Amino acid sequence: RRLRSPCSLTLQVKQAEIVDAVDLQTAAKSFSLSLDMGPYRCAYSRNGRYMVLGGAKGHVALLDWQAKELSFEVGVGEAVRDVVVLHNETMTAVAQKKYTYVYDNRGIELHCMRDHIDVNRLEFLPYHFLLASVGNAGWLKYQDTSTGQLVAQHRTRLGACSVMRQNPSNAVLCLGHGNGTVTMWSPNMNEPLVRMLCHRGTVRAVAVDREGLSLITAGVDSTVKVWDLRTYRLRHEYRTTSPAVELDVSQRGLLAVGLRAQTVVWKDALEKRQASPYVVHRYDGDRTCDVAFCPFEDVLAVGTSKGLASIVVPGSGEPNFDSFEVNPFATPRQRSEAT
């Protein structure tokens, strides 16, 4: 008789049943937004209090998602490819069709960075005050957000790039390319620090855990692979029903895989291979475009082609936070002192 894994029991629990079982405050964190300017990219602020949305048809919005209060909402009139919150919710970077722009928390344009042209992905390095971008031209560029100077620009020589994620432990950027390789970069090196052949086809998504020990990659070959960053060797891999669109790792090590019409969450999937997922959330007539775990909350945001879905994933967020570094309950005075 086959023994069923604990995750095979949680796999049968639907999101509606989770919402009915939790308290009212947690249940309010599960919601969906129906928007008609998708597909949408989403990102949280470092303290997990604010969320920024970017619709491919030109819709940009910043909101306090817990209080359901809208900070600003603008239509930029051109395609939006990626969004990211900088030091805090007072500044948001938006990769638009031609240039990259920075907006404040009222939707006023602060900067137009003309050095960042035709950008596909943005990453902000909070401990270095650097905004990194990569796009169709194949150039990786670093912009100092404190002085406004372009610190470094590296030519990847691997064509257009639309996959980038930082290693939270050392701020090394991991780029996924069309030839199946993943390269790792730092600002002071013109050549990649590491070049890994991870897939036989195009790399679709990359993620790194908070400790910087595991690298997760997804390719068009419908595989999700987990690599050990200490030895650069493959630990194990998962087969998916379709190529993964996006990956993300929570603060507690849960792995979210965005597939075509569903989002799959794996628990304890980095150290050893699991037999079944932890949570599966499906969509009717919709497709996944982005996934992002909320810091310090058991919440996963899923950007879809028709809006946004916020789902409850028990055990994904870190319950303890350092208020001297990131404070979800910071007042305006505490925020100014932290900056």
Short mmCIF file of C-alpha atoms in Angstrom, two decimals, residues 75 91 112 191 213 273 287:
data_model
loop_
_atom_site.label_atom_id
_atom_site.label_comp_id
_atom_site.label_asym_id
_atom_site.label_seq_id
_atom_site.Cartn_x
_atom_site.Cartn_y
_atom_site.Cartn_z
CA GLY A 75 -2.11 55.57 -17.83
CA MET A 91 9.53 55.81 -5.63
CA CYS A 112 13.25 59.65 -17.31
CA GLU A 191 32.49 39.27 -17.94
CA LEU A 213 22.09 28.48 -1.54
CA ARG A 273 12.48 16.36 -4.33
CA ARG A 287 -3.39 32.68 -17.80
#
